[in-house]
PDB file of C-alpha atoms in Angstrom:
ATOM      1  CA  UNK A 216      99.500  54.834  56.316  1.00 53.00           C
ATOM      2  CA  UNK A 217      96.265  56.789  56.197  1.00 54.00           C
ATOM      3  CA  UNK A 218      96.067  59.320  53.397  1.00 54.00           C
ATOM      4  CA  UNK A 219      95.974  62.752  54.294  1.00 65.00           C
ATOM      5  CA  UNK A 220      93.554  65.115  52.484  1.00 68.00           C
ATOM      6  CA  UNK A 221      93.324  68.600  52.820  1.00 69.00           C
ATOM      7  CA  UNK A 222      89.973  70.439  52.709  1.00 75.00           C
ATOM      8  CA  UNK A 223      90.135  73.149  49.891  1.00 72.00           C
ATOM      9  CA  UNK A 224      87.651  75.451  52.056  1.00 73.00           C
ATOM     10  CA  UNK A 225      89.664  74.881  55.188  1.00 72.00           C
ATOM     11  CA  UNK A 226      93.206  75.939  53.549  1.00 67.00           C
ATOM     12  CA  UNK A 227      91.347  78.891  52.157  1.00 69.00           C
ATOM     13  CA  UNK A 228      90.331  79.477  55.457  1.00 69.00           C
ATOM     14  CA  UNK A 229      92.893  79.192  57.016  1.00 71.00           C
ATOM     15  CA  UNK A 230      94.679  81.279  54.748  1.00 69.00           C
ATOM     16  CA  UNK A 231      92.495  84.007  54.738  1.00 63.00           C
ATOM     17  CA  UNK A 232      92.832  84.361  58.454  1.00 67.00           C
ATOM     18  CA  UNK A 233      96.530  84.617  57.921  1.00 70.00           C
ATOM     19  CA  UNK A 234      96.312  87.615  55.378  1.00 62.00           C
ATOM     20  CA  UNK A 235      93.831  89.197  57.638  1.00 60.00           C
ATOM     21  CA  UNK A 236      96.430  89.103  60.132  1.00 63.00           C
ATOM     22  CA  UNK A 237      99.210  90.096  59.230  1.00 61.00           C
ATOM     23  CA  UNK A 238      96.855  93.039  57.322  1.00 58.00           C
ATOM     24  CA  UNK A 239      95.529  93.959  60.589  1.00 60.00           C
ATOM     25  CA  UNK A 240      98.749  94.044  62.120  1.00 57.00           C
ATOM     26  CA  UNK A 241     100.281  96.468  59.596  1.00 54.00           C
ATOM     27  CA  UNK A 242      97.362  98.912  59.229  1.00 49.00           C
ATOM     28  CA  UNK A 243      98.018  99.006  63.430  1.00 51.00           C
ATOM     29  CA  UNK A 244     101.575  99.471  62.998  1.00 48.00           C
ATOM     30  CA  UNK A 245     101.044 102.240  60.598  1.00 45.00           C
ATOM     31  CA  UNK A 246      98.419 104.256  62.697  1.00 42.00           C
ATOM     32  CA  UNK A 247     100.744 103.988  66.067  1.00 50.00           C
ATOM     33  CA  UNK A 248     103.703 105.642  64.185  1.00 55.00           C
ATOM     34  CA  UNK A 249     101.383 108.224  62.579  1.00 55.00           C
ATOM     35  CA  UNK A 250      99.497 108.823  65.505  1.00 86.00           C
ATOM     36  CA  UNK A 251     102.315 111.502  67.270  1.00 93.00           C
ATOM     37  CA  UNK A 252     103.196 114.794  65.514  1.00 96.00           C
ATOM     38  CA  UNK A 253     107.502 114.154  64.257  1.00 97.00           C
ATOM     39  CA  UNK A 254     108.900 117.607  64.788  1.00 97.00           C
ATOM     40  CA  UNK A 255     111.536 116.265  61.749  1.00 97.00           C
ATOM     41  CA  UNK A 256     108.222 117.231  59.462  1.00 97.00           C
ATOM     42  CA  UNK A 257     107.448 120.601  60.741  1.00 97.00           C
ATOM     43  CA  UNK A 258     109.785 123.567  60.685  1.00 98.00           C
ATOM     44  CA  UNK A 259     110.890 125.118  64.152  1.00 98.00           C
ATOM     45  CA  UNK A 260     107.969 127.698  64.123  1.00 98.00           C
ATOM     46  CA  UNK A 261     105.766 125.366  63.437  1.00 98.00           C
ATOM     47  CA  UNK A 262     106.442 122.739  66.291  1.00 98.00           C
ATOM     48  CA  UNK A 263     107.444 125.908  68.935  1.00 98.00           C
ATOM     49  CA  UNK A 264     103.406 126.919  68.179  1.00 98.00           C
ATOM     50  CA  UNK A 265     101.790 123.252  68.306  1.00 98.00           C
ATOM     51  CA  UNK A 266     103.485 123.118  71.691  1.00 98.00           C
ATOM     52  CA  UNK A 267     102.709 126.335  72.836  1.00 97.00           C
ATOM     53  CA  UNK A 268      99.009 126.135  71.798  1.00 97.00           C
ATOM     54  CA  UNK A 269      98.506 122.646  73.180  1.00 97.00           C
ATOM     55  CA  UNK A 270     100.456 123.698  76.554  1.00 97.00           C
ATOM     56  CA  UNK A 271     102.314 119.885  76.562  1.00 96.00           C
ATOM     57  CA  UNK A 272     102.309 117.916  73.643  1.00 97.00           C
ATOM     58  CA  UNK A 273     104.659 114.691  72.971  1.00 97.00           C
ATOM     59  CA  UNK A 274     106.291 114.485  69.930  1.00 97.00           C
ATOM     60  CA  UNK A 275     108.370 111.899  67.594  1.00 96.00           C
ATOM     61  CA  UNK A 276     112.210 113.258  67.489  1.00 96.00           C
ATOM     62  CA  UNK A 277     113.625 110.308  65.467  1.00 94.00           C
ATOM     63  CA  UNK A 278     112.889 107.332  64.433  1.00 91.00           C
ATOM     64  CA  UNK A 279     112.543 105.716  67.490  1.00 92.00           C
ATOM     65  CA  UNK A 280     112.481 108.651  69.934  1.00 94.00           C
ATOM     66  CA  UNK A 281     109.988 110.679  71.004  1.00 95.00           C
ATOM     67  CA  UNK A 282     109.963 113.740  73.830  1.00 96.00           C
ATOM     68  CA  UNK A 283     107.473 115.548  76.264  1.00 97.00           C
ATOM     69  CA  UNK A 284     107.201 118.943  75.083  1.00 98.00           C
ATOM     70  CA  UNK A 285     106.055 122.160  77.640  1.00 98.00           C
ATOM     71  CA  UNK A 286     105.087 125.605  77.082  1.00 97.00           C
ATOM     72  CA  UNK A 287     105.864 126.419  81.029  1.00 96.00           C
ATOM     73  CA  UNK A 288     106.177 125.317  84.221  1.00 94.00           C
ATOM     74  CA  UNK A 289     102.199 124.618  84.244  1.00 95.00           C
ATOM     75  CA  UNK A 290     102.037 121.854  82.933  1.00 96.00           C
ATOM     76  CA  UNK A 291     104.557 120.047  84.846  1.00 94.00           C
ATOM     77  CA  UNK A 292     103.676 117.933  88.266  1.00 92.00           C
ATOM     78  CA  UNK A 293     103.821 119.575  91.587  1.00 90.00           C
ATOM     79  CA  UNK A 294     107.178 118.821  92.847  1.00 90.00           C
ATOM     80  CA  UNK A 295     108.841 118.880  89.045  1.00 90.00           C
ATOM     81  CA  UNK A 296     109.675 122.824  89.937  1.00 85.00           C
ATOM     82  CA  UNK A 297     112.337 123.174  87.129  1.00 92.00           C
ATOM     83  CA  UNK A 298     112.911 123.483  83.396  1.00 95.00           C
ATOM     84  CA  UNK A 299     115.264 123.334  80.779  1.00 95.00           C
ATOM     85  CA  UNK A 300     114.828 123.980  77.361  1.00 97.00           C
ATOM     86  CA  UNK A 301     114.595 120.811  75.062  1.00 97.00           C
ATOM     87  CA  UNK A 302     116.086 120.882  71.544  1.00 98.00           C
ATOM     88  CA  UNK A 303     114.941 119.129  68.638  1.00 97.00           C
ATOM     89  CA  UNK A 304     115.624 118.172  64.940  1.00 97.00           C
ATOM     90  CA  UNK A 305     112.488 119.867  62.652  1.00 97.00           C
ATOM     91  CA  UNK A 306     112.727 120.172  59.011  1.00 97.00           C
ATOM     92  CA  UNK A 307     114.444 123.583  58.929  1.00 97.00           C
ATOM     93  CA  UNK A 308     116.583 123.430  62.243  1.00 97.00           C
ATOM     94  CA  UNK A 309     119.496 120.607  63.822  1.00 96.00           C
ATOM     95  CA  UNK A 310     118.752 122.339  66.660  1.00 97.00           C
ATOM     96  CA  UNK A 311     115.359 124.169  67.201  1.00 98.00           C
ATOM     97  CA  UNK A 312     114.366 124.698  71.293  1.00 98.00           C
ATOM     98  CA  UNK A 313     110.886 123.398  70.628  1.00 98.00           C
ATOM     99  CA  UNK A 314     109.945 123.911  74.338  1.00 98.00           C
ATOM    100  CA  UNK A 315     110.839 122.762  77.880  1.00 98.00           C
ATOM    101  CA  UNK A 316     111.541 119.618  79.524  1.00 97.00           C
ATOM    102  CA  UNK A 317     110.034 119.635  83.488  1.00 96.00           C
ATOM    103  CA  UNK A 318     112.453 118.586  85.991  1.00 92.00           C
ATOM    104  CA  UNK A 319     112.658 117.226  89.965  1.00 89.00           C
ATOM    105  CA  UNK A 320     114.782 119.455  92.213  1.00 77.00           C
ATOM    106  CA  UNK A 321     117.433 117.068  93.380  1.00 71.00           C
ATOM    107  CA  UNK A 322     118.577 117.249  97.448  1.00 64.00           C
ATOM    108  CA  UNK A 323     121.910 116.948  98.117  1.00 57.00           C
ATOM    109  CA  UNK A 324     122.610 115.385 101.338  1.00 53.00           C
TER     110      UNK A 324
END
């Protein structure tokens, strides 16, 4: 049976590829969750005006949720001619109406 050796450099390689890795992977993971405003760290106010000066904004809602935020009907497509208001946890509020949710009209046959 032949006897296996192991390179010290190529383990270390090796290795080091690993940790780079996995470290690229987390600093990644990290940036996509920060990357979206969570209207659970802003107070009502504050997440009524980020959507009403951005005109549309989507925000995290939980902690695997997120929601499409409008100020009006402007921002919403062509034939999405209806809206309802969209609630939302913030820091100060169970329930704040951070803005409005565009809708289809549905045809009833």
């Amino acid at each position: 049976m032949a006897n296996k050796h192991w390179d010290p450099l190529k383990l270390f390689s090796m290795a080091l590829m690993v940790c780079l890795g996995a470290s690229m992977t987390f600093a990644l993971s990290a940036q996509a969750q920060s990357g979206r405003p969570d209207t659970r760290q802003m107070t009502c106010k504050q997440a009524q005006a980020l959507v009403k000066k951005q005109g549309s904004a989507v925000l995290t809602t939980g902690s695997s949720t997120f929601e499409r935020f409008v100020a009006h009907a402007g921002f919403c497509e062509v034939d999405e001619n209806n809206l309802r208001a969209v609630y939302a946890q913030t820091k100060d509020s169970k329930k704040c109406a951070v803005g409005y949710r565009c809708f289809r009209n549905q045809t009833r046959n």
